[in-house]
Tab-separated table of C-alpha atoms in Angstrom:
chain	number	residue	atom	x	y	z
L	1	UNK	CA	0.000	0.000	0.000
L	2	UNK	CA	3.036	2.244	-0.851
L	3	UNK	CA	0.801	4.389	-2.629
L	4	UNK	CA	-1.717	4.884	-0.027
L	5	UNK	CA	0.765	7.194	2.600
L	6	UNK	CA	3.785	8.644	2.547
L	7	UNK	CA	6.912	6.632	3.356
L	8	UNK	CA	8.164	6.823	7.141
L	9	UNK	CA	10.310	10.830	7.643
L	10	UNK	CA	13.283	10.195	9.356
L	11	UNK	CA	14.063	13.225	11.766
L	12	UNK	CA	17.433	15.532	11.513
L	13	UNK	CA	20.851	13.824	11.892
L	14	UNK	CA	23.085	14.702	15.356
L	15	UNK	CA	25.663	16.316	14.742
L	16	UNK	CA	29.523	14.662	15.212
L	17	UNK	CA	30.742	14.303	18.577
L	18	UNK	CA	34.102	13.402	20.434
L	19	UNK	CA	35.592	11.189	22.849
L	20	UNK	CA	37.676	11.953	25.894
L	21	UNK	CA	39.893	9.806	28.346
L	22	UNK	CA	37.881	7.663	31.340
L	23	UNK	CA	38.402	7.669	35.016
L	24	UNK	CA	37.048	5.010	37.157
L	25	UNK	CA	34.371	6.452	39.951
L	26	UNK	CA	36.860	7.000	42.637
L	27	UNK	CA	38.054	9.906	40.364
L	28	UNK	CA	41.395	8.491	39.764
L	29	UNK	CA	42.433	8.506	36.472
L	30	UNK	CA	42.324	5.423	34.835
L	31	UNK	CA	42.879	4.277	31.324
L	32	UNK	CA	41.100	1.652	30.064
L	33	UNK	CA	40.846	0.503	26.323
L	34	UNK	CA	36.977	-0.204	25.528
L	35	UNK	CA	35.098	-0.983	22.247
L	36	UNK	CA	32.506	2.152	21.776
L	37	UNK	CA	30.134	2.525	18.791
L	38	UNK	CA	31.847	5.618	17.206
L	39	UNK	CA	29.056	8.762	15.465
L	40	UNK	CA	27.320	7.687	12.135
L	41	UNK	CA	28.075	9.512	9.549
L	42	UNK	CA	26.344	10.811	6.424
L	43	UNK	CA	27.789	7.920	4.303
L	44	UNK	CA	27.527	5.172	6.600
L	45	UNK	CA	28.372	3.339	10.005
L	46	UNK	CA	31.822	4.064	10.952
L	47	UNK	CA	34.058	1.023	12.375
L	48	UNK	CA	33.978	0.502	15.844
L	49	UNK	CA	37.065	2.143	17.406
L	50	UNK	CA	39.262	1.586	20.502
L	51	UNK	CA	38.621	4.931	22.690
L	52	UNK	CA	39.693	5.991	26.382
L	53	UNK	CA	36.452	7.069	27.979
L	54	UNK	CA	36.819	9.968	30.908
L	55	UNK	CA	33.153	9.523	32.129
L	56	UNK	CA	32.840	11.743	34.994
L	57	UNK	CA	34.931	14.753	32.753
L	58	UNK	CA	32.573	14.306	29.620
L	59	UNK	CA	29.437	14.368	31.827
L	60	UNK	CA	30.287	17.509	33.810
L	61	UNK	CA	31.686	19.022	30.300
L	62	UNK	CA	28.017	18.191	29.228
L	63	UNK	CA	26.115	19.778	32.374
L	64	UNK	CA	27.683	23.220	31.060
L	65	UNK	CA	27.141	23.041	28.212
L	66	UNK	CA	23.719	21.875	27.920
L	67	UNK	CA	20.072	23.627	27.874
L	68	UNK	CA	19.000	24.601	31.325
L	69	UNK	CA	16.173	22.116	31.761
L	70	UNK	CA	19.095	18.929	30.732
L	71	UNK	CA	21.505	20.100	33.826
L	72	UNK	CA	20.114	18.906	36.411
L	73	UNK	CA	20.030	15.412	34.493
L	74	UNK	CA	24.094	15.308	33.584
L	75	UNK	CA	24.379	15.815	37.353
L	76	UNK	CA	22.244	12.996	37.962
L	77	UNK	CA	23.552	10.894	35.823
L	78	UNK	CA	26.677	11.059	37.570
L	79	UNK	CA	25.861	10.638	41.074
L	80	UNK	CA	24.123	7.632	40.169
L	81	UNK	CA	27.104	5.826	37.808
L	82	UNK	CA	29.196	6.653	41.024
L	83	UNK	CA	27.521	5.127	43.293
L	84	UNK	CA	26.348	1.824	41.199
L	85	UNK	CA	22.560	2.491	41.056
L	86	UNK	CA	22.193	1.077	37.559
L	87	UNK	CA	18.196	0.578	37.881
L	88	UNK	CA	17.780	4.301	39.209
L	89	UNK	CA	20.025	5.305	36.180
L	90	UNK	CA	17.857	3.304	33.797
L	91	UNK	CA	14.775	5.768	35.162
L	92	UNK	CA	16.357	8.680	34.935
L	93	UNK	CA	17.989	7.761	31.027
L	94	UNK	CA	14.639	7.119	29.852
L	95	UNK	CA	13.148	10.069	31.654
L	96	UNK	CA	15.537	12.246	30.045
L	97	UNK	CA	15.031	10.383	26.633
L	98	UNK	CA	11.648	10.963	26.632
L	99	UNK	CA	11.968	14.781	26.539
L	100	UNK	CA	11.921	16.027	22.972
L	101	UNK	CA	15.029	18.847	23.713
L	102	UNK	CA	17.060	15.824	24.632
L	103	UNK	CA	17.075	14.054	21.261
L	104	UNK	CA	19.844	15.750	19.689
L	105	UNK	CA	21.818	14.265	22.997
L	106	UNK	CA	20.746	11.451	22.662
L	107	UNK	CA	23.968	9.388	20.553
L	108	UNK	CA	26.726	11.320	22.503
L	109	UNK	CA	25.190	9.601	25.569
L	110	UNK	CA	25.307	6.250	24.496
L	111	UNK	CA	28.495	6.183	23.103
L	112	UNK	CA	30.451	8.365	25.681
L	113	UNK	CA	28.343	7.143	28.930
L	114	UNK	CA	25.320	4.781	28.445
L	115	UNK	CA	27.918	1.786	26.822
L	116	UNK	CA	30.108	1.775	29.492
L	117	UNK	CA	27.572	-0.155	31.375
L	118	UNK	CA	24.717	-1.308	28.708
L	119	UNK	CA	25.019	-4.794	30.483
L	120	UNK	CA	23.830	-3.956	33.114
L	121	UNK	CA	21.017	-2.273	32.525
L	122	UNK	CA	16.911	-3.853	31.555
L	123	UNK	CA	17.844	-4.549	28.297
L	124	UNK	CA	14.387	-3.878	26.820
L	125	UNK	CA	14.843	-0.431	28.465
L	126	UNK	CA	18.244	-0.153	26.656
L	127	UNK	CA	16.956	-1.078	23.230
L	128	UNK	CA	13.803	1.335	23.414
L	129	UNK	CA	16.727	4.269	23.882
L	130	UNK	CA	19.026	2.826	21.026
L	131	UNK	CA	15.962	3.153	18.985
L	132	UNK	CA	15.135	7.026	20.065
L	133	UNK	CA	18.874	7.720	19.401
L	134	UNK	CA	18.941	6.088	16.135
L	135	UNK	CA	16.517	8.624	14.904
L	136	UNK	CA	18.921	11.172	14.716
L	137	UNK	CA	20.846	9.164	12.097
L	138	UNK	CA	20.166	10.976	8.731
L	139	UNK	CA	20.916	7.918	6.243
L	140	UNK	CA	18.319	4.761	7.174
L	141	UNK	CA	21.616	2.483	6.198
L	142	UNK	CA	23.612	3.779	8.814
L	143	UNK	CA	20.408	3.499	10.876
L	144	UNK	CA	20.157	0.535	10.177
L	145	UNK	CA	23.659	-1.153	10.410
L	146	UNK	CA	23.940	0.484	14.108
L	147	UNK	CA	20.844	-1.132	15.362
L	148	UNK	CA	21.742	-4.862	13.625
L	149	UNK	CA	24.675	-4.808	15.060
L	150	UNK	CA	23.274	-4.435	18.466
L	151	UNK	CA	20.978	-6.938	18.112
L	152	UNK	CA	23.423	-9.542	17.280
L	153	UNK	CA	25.080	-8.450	20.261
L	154	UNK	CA	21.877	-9.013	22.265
L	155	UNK	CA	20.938	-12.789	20.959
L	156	UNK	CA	22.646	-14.483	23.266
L	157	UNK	CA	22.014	-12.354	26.376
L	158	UNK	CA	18.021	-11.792	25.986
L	159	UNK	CA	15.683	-12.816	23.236
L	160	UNK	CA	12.875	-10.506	23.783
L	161	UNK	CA	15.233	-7.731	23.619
L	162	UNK	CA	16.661	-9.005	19.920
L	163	UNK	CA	13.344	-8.931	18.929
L	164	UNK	CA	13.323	-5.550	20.055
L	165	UNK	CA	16.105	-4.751	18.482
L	166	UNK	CA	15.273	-6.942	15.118
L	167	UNK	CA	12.121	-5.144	14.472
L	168	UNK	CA	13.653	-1.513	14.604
L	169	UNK	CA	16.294	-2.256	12.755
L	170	UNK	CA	13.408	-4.088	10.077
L	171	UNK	CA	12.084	-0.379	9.984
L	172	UNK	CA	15.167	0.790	8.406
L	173	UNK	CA	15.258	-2.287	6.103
L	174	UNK	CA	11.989	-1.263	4.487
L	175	UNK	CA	12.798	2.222	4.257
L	176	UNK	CA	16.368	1.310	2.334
L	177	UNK	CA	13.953	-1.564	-0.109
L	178	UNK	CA	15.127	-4.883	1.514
L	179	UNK	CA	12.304	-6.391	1.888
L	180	UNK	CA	13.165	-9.532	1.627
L	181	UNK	CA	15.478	-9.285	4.650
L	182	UNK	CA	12.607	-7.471	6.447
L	183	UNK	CA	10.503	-10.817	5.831
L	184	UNK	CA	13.348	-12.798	6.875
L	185	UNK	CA	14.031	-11.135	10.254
L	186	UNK	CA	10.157	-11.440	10.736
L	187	UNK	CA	10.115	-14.775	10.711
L	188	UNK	CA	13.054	-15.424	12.777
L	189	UNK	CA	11.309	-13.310	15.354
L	190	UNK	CA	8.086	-14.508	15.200
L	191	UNK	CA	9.772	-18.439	15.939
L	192	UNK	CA	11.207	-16.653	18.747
L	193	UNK	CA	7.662	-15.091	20.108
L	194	UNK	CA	5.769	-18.465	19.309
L	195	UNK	CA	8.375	-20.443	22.193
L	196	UNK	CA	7.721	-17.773	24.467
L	197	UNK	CA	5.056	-18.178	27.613
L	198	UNK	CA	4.574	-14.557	27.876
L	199	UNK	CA	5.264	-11.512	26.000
L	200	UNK	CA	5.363	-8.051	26.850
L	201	UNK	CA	3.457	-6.150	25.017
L	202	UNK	CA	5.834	-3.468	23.853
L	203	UNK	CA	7.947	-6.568	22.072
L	204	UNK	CA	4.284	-7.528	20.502
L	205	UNK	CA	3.718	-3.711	19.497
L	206	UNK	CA	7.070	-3.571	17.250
L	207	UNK	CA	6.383	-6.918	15.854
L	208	UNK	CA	3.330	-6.393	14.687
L	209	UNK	CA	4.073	-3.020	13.839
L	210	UNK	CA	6.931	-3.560	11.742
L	211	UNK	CA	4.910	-6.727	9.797
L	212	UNK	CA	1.941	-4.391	9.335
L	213	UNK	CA	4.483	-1.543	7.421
L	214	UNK	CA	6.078	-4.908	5.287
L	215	UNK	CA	2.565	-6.377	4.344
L	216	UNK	CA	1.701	-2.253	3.420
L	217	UNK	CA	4.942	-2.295	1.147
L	218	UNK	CA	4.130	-5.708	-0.315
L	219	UNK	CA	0.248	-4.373	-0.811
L	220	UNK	CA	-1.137	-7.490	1.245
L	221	UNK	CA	-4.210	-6.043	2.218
L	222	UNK	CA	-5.029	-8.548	4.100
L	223	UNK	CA	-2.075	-9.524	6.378
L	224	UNK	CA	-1.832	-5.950	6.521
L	225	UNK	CA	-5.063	-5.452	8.047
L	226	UNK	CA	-5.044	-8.629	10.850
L	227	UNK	CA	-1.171	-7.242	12.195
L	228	UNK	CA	-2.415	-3.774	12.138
L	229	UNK	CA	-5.747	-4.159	14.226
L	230	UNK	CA	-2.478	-7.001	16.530
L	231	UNK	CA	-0.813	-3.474	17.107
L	232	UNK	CA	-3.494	-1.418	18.257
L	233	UNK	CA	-4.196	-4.302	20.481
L	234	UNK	CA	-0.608	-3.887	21.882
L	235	UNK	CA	-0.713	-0.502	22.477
L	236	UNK	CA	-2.717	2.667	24.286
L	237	UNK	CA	-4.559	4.375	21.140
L	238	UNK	CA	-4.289	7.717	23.257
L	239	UNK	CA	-0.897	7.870	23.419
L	240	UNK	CA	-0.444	7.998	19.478
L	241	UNK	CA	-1.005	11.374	18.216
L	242	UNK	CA	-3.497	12.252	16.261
L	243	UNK	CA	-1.968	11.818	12.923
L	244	UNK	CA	-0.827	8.685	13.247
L	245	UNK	CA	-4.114	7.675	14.165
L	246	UNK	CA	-5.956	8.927	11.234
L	247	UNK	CA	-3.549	7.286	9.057
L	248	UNK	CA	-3.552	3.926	10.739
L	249	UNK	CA	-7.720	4.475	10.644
L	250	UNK	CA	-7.479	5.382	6.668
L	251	UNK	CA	-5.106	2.642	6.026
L	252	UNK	CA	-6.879	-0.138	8.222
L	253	UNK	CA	-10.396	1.413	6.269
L	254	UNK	CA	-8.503	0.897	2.975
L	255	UNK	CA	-7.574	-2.695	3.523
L	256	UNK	CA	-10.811	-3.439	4.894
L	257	UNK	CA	-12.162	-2.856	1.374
L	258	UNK	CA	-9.792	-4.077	-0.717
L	259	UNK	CA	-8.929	-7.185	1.404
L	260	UNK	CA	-9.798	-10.261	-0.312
L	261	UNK	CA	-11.607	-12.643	2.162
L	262	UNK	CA	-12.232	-9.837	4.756
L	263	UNK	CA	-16.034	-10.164	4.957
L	264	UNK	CA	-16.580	-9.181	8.519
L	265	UNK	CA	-15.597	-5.507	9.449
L	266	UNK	CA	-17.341	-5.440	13.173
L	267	UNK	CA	-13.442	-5.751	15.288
L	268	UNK	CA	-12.642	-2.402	13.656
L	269	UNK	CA	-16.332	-0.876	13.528
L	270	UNK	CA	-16.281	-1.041	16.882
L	271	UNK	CA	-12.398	-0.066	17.644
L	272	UNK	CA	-12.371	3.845	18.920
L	273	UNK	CA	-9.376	4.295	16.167
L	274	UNK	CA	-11.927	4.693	13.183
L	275	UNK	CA	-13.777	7.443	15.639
L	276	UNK	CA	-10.407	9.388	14.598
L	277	UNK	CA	-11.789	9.826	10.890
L	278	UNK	CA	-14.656	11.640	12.183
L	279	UNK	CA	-14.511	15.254	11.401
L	280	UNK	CA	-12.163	14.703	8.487
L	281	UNK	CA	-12.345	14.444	4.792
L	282	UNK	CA	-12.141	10.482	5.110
L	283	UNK	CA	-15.342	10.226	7.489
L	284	UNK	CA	-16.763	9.158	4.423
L	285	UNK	CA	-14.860	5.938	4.305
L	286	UNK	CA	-16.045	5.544	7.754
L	287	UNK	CA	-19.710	5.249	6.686
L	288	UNK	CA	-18.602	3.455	3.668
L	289	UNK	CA	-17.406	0.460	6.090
L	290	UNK	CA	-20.743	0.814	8.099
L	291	UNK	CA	-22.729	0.145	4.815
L	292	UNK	CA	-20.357	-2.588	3.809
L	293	UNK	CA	-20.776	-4.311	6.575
L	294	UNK	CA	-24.667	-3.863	6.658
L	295	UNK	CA	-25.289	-5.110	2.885
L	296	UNK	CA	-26.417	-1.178	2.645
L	297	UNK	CA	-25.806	-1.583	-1.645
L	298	UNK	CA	-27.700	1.491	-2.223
L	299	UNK	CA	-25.885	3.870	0.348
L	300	UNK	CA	-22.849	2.437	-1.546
L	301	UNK	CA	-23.968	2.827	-5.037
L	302	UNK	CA	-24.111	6.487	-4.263
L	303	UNK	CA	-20.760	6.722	-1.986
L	304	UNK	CA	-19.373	5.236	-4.782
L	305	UNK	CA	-20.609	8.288	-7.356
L	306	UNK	CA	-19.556	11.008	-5.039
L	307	UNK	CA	-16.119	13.231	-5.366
L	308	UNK	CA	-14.808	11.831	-2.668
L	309	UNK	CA	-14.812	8.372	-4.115
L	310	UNK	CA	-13.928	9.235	-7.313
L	311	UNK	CA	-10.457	10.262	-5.824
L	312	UNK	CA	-9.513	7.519	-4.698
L	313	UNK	CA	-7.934	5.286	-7.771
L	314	UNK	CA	-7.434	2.354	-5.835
L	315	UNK	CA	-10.926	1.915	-4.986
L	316	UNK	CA	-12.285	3.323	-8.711
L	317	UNK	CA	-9.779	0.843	-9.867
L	318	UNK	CA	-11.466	-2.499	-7.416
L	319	UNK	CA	-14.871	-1.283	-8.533
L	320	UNK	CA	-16.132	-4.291	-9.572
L	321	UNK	CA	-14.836	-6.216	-6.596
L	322	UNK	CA	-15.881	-3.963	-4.021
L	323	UNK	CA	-19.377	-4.611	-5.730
L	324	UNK	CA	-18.933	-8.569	-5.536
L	325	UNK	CA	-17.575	-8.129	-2.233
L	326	UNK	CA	-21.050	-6.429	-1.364
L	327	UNK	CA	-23.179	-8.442	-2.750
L	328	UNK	CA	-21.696	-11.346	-0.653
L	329	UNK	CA	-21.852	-8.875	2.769
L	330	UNK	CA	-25.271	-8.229	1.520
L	331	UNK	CA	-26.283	-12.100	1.904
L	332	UNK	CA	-24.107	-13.087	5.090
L	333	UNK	CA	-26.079	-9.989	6.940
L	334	UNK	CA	-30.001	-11.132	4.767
L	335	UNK	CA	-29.000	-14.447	6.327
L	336	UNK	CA	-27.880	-13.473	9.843
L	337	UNK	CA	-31.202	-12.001	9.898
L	338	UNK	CA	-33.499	-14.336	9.958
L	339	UNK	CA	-34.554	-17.341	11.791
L	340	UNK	CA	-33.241	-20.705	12.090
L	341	UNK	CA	-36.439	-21.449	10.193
L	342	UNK	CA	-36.658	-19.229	7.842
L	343	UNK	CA	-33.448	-19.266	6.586
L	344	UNK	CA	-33.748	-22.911	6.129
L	345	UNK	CA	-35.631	-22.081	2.865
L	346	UNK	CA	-34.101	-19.339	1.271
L	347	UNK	CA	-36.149	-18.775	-2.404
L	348	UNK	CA	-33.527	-17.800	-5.597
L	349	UNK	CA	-36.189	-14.238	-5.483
L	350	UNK	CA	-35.397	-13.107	-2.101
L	351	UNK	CA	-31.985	-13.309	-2.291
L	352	UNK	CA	-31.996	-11.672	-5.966
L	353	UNK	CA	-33.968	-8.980	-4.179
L	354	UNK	CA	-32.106	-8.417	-1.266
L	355	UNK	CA	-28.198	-8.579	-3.219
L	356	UNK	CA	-28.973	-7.015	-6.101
L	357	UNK	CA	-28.185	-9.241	-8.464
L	358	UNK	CA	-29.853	-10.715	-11.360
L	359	UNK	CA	-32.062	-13.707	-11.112
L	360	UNK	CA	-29.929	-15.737	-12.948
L	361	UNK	CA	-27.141	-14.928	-11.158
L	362	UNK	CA	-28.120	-16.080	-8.079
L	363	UNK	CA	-26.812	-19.616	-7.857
L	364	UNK	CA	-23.506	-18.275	-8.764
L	365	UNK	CA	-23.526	-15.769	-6.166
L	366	UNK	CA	-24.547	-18.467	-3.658
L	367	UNK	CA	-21.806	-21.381	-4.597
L	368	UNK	CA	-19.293	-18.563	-4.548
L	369	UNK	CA	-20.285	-18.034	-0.338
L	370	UNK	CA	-20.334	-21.688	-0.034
L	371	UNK	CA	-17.120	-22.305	-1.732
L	372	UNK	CA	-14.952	-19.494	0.168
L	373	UNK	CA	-16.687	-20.572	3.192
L	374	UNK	CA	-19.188	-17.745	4.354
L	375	UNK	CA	-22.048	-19.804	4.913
L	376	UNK	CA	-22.566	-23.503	4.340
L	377	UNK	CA	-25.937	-25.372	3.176
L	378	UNK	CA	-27.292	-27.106	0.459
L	379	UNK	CA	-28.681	-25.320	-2.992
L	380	UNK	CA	-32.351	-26.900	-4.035
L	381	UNK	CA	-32.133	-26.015	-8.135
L	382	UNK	CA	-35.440	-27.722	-9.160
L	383	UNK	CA	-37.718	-25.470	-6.822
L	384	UNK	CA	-34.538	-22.431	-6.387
L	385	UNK	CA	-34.551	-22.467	-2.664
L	386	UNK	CA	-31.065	-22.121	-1.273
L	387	UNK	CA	-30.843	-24.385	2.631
L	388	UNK	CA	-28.505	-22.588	4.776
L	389	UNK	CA	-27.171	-24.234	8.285
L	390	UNK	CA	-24.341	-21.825	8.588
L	391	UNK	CA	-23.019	-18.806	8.696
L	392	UNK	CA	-19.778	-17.524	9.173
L	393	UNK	CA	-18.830	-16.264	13.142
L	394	UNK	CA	-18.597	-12.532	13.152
L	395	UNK	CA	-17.711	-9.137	15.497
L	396	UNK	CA	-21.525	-7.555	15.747
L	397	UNK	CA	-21.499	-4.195	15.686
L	398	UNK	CA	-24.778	-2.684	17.982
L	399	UNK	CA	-27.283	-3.131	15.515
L	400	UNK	CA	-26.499	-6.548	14.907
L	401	UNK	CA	-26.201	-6.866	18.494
L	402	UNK	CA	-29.773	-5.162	19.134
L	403	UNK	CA	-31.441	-7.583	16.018
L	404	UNK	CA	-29.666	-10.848	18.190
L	405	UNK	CA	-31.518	-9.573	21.182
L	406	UNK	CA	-35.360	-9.127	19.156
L	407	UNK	CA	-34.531	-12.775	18.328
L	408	UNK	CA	-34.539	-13.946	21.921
L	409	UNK	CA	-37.141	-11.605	23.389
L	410	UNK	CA	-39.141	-13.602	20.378
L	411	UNK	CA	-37.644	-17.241	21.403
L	412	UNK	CA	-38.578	-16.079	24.998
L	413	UNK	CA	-42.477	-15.076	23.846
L	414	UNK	CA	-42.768	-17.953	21.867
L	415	UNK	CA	-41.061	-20.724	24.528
L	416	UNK	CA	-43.387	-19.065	26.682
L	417	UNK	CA	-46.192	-19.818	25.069
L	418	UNK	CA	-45.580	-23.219	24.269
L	419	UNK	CA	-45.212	-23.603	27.921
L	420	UNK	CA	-48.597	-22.038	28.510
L	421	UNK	CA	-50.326	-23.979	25.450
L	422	UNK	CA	-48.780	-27.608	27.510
L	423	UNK	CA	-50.008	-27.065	30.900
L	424	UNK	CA	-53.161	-25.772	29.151
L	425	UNK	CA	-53.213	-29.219	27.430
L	426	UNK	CA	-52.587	-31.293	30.410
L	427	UNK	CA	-55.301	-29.543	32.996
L	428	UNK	CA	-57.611	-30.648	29.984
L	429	UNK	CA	-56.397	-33.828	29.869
L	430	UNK	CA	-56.439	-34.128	33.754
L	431	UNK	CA	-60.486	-33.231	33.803
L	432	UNK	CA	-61.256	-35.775	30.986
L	433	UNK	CA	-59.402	-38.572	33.380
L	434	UNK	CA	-61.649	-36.907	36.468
């Protein structure tokens, strides 16, 4: 669905940085030769280089010359490597990543401070800040050859966190056109997920986020659709911003439609993230699912006439499917609707009537339900009656919900008077044996 949204924007590149000698935290100098991931540059990763580190000297050369609000953080930052607190530092490193001034700071930290002791911090924690950092990187190959190379490094020591690590750096695959090793680390990770007991659901969030972009690239509309409604399910809806949320709604609306085999559109009818179209010029692709998913063929015969509409090539283009596709809605919701009984003779007329479709083409319309497995039943040619048994499971939206609950409150009436009509029956029968 490349054509559907814009491609991912990378933000603004940090700027170089340098390296100075390390002391220990007594404060006594102490030179130590330790592998450090050196500044990405425009053209690429650089080589990992063999640097002295002066930790204490580069964070209090930081506190002065950073923004007022960042002092107070260099400062903490250093009373806490001193004295060992590595979980309190973890906090206050993702406190401090989380403000949007910080980003630019963001690289320098990890490769002057945060890697001297990336061990032995939560090493989820540590991948979600590589991944902030590595948005200052300019060039997506440089992106992504920093973050692959610290997921190797993190196989071994925790598997949730090289998934982590797997699907950001999958981001930057799609965004430089390898696809095919964007597929490949998705399927590595998803073995990984599958022998897991429990997951947390950030790990689930960037999995299914980063297979939702690849089936978006590949146009799989819909494997796109089933790992995108996986990732709101992963995540707090509020917390996106309101962008991405109308895109995610217009995309997820988009593949709803043009999915083939997505017949049932009630999970995201009744998810709060199409709510985010109202207002907008896509709302009408909100009601456009609503009638969809009702059978409503003339509401779409004139949706599908209107400006709007007409803008949209890749629906102009599916035309004819969409109006297959709604034919078939039309019959899974004329069948829903009735009773066991009733729709256990089904006449060749009433279904013409209620699809739209010719007489003739009834039969066809019917075997094609049967044969992709939306309902299942038998198909009486000699007298046209079509027997259905079945229909396929589906998310009910309210008004299917409120038409489920006439059907009981008429089960109820009518159990009830059976009941009534049987213990009528029997005091008759009980004065005839008097």
């Amino acid at each position: 669905m490349r054509a559907i949204l814009p491609q991912w924007r990378l933000l603004k590149q940090l700027g170089h940085v340098t390296c100075t000698p390390n002391v220990r935290s007594d404060r006594r100098p102490h030179t130590t030769t330790t592998a450090t991931t050196p500044a990405p540059t425009p053209t690429g990763m650089a080589s990992r280089m063999q640097v002295d580190r002066d930790v204490p000297g580069w964070l209090t050369a930081q506190r002065t010359a950073a923004p007022a609000e960042l002092k107070e953080f260099y400062a903490k930052f250093e009373e806490l490597y001193d004295r060992k607190l590595w979980h309190q530092l973890t906090l206050a490193i993702e406190k401090f990543a989380s403000l949007l001034v910080a980003a630019p700071a963001l690289l320098p930290l990890y490769e002057n401070f945060v890697v001297d002791f990336e061990r032995k911090i939560n090493p989820i924690n540590f991948v979600q800040f590589l991944a902030k950092a590595t948005r200052q990187i300019k060039d997506p190959k440089a992106a992504l050859t920093f973050l692959g190379g610290q997921a190797e490094k993190l196989k071994d020591h925790s598997k949730e966190a090289f998934v982590l690590a797997s699907m950001e750096a999958s981001h930057y695959r799609q965004v430089t056109g390898d696809l095919d090793g964007c597929k490949k680390s998705i399927d590595e990770c998803e073995k990984i997920l599958a022998d897991q007991t429990a997951t947390d659901p950030i790990i689930n969030a960037a999995f299914y986020r980063v297979s939702a972009e690849y089936y978006k690239a590949k146009m799989a509309y819909p494997q796109y659709y089933h790992n995108a409604l996986l990732f709101l399910s992963s995540v707090n809806v509020d917390e996106l911003s309101i962008q991405e949320r109308q895109e995610r709604a217009y995309e997820l609306a988009m593949s709803a439609l043009l999915g083939e085999g997505l017949y049932n559109f009630g999970e995201l009818l009744m998810h709060p993230i199409l709510d985010s179209l109202k207002g907008t010029i896509f709302e009408w692709l909100r009601a456009l699912l609503f009638q969809f998913n009702s059978g409503d063929i003339e509401g779409f015969e004139k949706a599908s006439r209107s400006g709007d509409f007409l803008k949209q090539p890749l629906l102009v283009s599916a035309l004819p499917f969409l109006r297959q596709k709604l034919c078939l809605m039309t019959l899974i919701e004329a069948v829903f609707k009735r009773s066991k009984e009733s729709r256990g003779r089904m006449t060749f007329f009433e279904i013409s009537r209620e699809t739209r479709v010719a007489l003739d083409e009834v039969e066809h319309l019917v075997m094609k339900a049967l044969s992709i497995g939306l309902i299942r039943g038998k198909i009486d040619e000699v007298d046209s009656v079509v027997n259905v048994t079945w229909v396929q499971p589906r998310v009910l939206d309210k008004s299917q919900i409120k038409t489920i609950n006439e059907r009981i409150e008429s089960w109820t009436l009518n159990v009830n008077e059976r009941v009534i009509g049987l213990e009528q029956e029997e005091s008759v029968k009980a004065l005839w044996v008097q």
